[in-house]
Coordinates of C-alpha atoms and ligand atoms in Angstrom, one line a residue:
X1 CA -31.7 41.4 -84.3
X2 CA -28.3 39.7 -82.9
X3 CA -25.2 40.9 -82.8
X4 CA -23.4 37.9 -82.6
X5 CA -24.9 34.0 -82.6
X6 CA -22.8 31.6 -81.5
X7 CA -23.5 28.1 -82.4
X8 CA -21.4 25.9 -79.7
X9 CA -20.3 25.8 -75.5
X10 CA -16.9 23.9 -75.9
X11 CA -13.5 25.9 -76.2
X12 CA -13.9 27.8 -79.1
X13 CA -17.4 29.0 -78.5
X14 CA -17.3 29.9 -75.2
X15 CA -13.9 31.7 -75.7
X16 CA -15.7 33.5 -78.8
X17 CA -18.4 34.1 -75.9
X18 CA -16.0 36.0 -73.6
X19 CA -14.2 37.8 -76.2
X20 CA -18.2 39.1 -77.8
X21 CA -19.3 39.9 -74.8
X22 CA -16.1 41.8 -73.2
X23 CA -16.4 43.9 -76.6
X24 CA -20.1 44.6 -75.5
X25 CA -21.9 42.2 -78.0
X26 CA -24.1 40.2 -76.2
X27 CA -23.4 37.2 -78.0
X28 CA -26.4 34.9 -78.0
X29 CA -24.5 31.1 -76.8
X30 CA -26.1 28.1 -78.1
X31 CA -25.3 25.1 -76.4
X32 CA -26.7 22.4 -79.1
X33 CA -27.4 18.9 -77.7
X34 CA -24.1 18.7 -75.6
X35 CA -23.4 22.0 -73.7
X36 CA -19.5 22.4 -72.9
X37 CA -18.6 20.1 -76.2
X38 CA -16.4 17.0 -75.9
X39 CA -14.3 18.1 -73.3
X40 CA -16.8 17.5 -70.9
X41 CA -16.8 13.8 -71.3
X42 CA -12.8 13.5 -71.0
X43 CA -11.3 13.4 -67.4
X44 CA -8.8 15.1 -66.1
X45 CA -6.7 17.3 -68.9
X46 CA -3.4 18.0 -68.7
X47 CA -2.0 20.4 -71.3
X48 CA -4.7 23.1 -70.6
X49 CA -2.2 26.5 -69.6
X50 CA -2.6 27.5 -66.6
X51 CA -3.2 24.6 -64.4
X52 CA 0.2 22.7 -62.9
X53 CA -2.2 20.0 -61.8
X54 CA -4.7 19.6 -64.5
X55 CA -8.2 19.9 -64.3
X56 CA -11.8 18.3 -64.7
X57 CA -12.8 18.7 -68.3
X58 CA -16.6 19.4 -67.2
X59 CA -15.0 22.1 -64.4
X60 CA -13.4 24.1 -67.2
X61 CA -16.1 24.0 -69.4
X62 CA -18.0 25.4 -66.0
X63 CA -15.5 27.8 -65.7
X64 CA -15.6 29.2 -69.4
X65 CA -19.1 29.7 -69.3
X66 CA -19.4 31.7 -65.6
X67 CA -16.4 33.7 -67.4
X68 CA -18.4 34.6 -70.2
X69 CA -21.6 35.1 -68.4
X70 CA -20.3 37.6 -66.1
X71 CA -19.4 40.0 -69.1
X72 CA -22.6 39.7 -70.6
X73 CA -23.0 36.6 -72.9
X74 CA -26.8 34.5 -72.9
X75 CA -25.8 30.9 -72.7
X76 CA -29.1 29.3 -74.4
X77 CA -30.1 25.6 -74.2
X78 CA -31.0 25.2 -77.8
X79 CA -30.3 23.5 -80.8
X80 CA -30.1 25.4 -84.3
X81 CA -32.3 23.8 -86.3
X82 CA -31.7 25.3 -89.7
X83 CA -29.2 28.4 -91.5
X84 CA -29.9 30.7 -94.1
X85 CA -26.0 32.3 -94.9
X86 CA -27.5 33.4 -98.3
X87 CA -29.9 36.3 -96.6
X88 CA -28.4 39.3 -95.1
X89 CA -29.0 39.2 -91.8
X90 CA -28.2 35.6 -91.4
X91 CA -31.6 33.7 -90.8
X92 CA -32.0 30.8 -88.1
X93 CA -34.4 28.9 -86.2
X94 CA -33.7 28.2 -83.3
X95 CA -36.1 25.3 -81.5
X96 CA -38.6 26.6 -83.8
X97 CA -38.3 30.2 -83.7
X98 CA -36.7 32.4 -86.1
X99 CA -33.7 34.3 -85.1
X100 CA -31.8 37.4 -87.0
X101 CA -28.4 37.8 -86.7
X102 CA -25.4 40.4 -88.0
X103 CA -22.8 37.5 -87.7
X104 CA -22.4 33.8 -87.0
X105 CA -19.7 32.2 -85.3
X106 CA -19.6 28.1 -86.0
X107 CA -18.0 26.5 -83.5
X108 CA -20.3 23.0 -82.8
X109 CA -17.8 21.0 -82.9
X110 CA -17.3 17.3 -83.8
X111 CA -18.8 14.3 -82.8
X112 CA -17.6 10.9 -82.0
X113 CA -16.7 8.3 -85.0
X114 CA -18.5 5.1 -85.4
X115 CA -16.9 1.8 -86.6
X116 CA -20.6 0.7 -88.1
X117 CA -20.0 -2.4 -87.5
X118 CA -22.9 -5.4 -86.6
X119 CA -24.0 -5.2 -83.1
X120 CA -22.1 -1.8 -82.6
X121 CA -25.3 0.2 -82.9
X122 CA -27.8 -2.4 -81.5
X123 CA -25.7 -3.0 -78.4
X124 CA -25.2 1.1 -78.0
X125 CA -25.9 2.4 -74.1
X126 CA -26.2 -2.4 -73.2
X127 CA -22.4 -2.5 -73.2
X128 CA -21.4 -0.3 -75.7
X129 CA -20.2 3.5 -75.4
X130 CA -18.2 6.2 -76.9
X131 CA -16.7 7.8 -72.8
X132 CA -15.6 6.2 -70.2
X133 CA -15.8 9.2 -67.9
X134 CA -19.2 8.9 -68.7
X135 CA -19.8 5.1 -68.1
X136 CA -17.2 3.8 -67.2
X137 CA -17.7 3.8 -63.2
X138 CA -21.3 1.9 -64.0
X139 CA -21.6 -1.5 -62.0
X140 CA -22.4 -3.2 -65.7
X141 CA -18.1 -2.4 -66.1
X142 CA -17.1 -3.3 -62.5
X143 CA -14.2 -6.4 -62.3
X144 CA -14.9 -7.0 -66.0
X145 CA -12.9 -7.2 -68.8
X146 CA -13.7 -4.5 -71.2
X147 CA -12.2 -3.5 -74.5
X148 CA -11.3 -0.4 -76.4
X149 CA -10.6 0.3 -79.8
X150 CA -8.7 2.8 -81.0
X151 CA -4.7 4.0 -80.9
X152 CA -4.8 8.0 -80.1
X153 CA -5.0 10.0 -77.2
X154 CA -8.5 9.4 -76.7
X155 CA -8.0 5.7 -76.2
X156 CA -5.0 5.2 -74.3
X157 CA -6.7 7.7 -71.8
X158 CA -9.9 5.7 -72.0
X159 CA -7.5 2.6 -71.6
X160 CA -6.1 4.0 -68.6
X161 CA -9.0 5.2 -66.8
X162 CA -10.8 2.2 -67.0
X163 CA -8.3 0.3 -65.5
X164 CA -9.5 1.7 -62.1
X165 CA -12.8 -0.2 -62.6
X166 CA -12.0 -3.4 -64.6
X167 CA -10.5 -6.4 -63.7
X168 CA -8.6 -5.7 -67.4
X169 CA -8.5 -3.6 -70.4
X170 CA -7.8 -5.2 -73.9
X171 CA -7.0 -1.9 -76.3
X172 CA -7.3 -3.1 -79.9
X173 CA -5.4 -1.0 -82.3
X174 CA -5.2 -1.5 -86.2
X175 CA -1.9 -1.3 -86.8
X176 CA 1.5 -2.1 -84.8
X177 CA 2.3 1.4 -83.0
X178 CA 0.3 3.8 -81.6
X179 CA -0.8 7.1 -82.3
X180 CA -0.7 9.0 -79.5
X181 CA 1.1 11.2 -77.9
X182 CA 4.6 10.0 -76.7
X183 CA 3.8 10.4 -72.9
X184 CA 0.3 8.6 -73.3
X185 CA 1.7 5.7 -75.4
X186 CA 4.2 5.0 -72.9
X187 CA 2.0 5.4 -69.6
X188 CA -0.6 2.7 -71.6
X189 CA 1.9 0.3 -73.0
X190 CA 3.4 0.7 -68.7
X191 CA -0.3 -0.1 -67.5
X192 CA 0.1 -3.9 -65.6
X193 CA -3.9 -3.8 -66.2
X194 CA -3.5 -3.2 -69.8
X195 CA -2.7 -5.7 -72.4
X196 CA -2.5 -4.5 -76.4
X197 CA -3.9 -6.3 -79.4
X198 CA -2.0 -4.9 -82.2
X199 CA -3.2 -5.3 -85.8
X200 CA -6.3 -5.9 -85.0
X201 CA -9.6 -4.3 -86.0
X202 CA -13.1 -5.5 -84.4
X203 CA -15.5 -7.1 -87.1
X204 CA -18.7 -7.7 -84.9
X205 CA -20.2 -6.8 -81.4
X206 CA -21.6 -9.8 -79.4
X207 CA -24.4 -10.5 -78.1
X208 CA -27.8 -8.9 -80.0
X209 CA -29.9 -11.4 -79.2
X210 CA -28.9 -11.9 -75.2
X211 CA -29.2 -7.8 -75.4
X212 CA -25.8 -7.2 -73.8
X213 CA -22.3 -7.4 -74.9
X214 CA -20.6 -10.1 -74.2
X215 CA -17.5 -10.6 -76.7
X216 CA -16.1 -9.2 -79.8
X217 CA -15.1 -10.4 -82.8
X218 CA -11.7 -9.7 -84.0
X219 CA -9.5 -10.1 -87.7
X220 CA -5.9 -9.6 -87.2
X221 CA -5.3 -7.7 -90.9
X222 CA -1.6 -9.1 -90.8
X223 CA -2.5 -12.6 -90.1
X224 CA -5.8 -12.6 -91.4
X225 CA -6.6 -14.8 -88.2
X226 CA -10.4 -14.5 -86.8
X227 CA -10.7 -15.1 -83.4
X228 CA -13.7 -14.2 -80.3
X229 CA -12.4 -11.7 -77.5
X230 CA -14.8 -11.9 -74.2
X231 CA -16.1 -8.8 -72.5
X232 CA -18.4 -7.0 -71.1
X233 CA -17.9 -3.3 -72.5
X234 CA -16.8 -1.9 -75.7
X235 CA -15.5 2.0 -75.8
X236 CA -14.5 2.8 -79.1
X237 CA -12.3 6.0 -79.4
X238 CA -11.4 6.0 -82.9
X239 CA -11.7 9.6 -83.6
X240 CA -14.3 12.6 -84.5
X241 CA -16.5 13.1 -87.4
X242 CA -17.1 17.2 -87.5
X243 CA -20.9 18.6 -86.7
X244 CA -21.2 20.7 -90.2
X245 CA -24.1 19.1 -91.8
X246 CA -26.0 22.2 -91.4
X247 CA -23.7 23.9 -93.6
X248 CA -23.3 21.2 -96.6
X249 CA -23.8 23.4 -99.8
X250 CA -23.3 26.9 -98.0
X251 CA -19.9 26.4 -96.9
X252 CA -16.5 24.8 -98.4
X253 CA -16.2 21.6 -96.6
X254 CA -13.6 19.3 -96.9
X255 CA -13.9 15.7 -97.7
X256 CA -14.3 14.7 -94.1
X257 CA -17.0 17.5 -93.3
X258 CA -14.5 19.8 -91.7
X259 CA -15.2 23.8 -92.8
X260 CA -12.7 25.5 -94.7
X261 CA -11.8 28.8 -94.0
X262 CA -11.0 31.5 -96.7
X263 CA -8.3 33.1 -93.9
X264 CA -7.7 32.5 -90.8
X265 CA -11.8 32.7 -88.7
X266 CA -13.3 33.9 -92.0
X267 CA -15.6 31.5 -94.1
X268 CA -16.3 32.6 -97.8
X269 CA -19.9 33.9 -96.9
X270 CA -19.1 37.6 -94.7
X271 CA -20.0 37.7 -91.4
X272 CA -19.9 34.2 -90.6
X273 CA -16.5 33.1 -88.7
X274 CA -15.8 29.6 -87.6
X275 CA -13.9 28.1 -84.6
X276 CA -12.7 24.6 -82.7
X277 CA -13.1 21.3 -84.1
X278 CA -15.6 21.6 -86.9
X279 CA -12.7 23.5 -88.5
X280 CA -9.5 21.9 -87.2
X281 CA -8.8 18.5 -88.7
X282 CA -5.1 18.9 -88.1
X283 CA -4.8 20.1 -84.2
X284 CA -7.8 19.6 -82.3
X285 CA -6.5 20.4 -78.7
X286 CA -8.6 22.5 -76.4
X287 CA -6.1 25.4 -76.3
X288 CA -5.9 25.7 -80.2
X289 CA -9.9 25.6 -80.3
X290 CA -10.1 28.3 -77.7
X291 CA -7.3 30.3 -80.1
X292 CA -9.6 29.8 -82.6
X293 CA -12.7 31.0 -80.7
X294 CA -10.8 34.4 -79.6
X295 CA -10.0 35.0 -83.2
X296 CA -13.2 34.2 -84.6
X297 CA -14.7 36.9 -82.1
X298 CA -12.0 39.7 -83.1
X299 CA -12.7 39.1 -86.4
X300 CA -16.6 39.6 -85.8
X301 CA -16.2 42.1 -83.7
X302 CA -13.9 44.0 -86.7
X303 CA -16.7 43.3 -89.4
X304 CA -19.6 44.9 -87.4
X305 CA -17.8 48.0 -86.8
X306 CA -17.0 47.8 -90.6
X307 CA -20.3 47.4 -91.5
X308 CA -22.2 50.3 -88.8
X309 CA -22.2 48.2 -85.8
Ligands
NAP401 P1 -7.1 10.3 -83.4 O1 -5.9 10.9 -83.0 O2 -7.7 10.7 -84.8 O3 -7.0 8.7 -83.3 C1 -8.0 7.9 -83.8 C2 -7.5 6.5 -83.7 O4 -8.5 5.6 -84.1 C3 -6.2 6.2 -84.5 O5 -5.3 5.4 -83.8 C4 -6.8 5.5 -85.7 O6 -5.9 4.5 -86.3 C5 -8.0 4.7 -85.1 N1 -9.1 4.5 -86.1 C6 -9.7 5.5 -86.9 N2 -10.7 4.9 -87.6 C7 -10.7 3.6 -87.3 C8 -11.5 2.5 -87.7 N3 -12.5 2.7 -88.6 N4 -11.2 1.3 -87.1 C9 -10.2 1.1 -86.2 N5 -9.4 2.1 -85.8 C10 -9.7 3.4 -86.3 O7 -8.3 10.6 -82.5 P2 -8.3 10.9 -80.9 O8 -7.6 9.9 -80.2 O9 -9.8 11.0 -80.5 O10 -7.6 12.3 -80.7 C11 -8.2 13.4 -81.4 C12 -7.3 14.6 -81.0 O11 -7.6 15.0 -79.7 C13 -5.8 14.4 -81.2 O12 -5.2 15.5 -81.7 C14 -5.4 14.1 -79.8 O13 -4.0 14.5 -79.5 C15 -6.3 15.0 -79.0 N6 -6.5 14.4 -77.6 C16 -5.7 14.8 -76.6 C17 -5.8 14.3 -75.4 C18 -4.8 14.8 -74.3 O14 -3.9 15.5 -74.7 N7 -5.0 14.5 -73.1 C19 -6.8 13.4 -75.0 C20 -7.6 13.0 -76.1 C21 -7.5 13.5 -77.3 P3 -4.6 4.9 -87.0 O15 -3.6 5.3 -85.9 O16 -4.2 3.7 -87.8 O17 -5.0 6.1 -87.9

């Protein structure tokens, strides 16, 4: 029998990891299919406390988990394959075997949002991709012109890191101004390498049948206007979609999927505590997600020497 499961290795989970297992839980750590969580596949961040100069998403993520390894913690390559929050312990299997466990902590996080448009999915990993830090640097991208869709964070920092490979970056964006944050917007709208398409949304991927991209199709929703953008690469950044389906019917979810907590870490169903992204609709920074982690782990930590430990 478990202490503490915890379902997710980015920022919440792996601060609920060092939290557990400083309190001498030996929290079992389940990665799921992407261990360190989103923040991996981002670059360099910037607003993380602590470091003047930023640092490497996927070096953080590292960092976390040595941090919560040394105090005890089991960091586990394995996907939860189903949840039982009715039985008391909480029942899981885990890569086929059962697991028992006093108290749950969600934190898995949210996955990237698709446009489900034609070609999009046909065309995935030939020309189309959801990180640029991931495939951006591939010869495929090299002196082409790519596109990116979206108007947040995530896409003017796609925007901009691409421009070191491309020969230029068309970022499409639905409406007239962007989302992101002020300093973002202004160091994309700045990038020489970087030309906006405003009030635009893509309609179709091109090319399924030559089994690479090589264009987009584009409606300008002011003008009404359809016209074909060439290109060699699509990165769509037009936001997350929260990892909750295990919990549909167990949990309060909103209408997007994200969990709802009673108060504060605490879901309606005792002992199970929830953290980062698959919770946070509103925020979703990596500092918040790790404040959520550590108080997701306080609070487990208060219910199991409530309940005899
Ligand atoms: P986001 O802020 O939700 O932005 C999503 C963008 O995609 C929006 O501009 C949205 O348009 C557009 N969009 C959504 N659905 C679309 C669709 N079906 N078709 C076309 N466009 C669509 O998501 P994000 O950029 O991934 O950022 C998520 C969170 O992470 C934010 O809080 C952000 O600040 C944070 N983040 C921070 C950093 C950083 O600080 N370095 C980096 C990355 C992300 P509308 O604007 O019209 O809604």
């Amino acid at each position: 029998m478990e202490n503490v499961v915890i379902m997710g290795t980015g920022c919440a989970g792996l601060t609920a990891a060092i939290y557990t297992a400083r309190a001498n839980l030996k929290p079992l750590v389940l990665t799921g299919v992407m261990p360190g969580g989103l923040l991996t596949t981002t670059s360099i961040v910037e607003n993380f406390p602590g470091f003047p100069d930023g640092v490497d998403g996927f070096e953080l993520m590292q960092r976390m988990q040595q941090q919560a390894e040394k105090f005890g913690a089991r960091v586990q390559f394995s996907v939860i394959e189903s949840v039982d929050l009715k039985s008391s312990p909480i029942r899981l299997v885990v890569d086929g075997q059962p697991v028992e466990t006093k108290t749950l902590i969600i934190a898995s996080g949210a996955g990237h949002k698709h446009l489900d448009i034609p070609g999009e999915h046909e065309l995935e990993k030939k020309g189309v991709t959801y990180c640029a830090t991931c495939d951006g640097a591939l010869p495929v991208f090299r002196n082409q012109h790519l596109v990116v869709v979206g108007g947040g964070d995530s896409a003017c920092e796609e925007a901009n890191y691409l421009t070191r490979f491309a020969s230029k970056v068309s970022l499409v964006h639905r409406r007239d101004s962007l989302r992101a944050s002020r300093i973002m917007a202004e160091r994309t709208l700045a990038n020489p390498k970087i030309s906006m398409v405003w009030d635009s949304v893509l309609t179709e991927v091109q090319d399924v049948s030559a089994g690479k991209v090589t264009g987009v199709k584009l409606k300008n929703l002011k003008t009404g206007a359809e016209s074909v953008l060439p290109c060699a690469g699509v990165f769509i950044a037009v936001g997350h979609v929260p990892n909750t389906q295990l919990f549909q019917g167990q949990l309060d979810l909103d209408p997007a999927g994200y969990v709802v907590p009673v108060k504060g870490t605490a879901t309606r169903v005792p002992g199970v505590f929830v953290a980062g992204d698959c919770a946070d609709s509103v925020y979703r920074q990596a500092v918040t997600a790790a404040g959520m982690g550590c108080g997701a782990a306080i609070e487990a930590e208060r219910y199991l020497a409530s309940h005899g430990g």
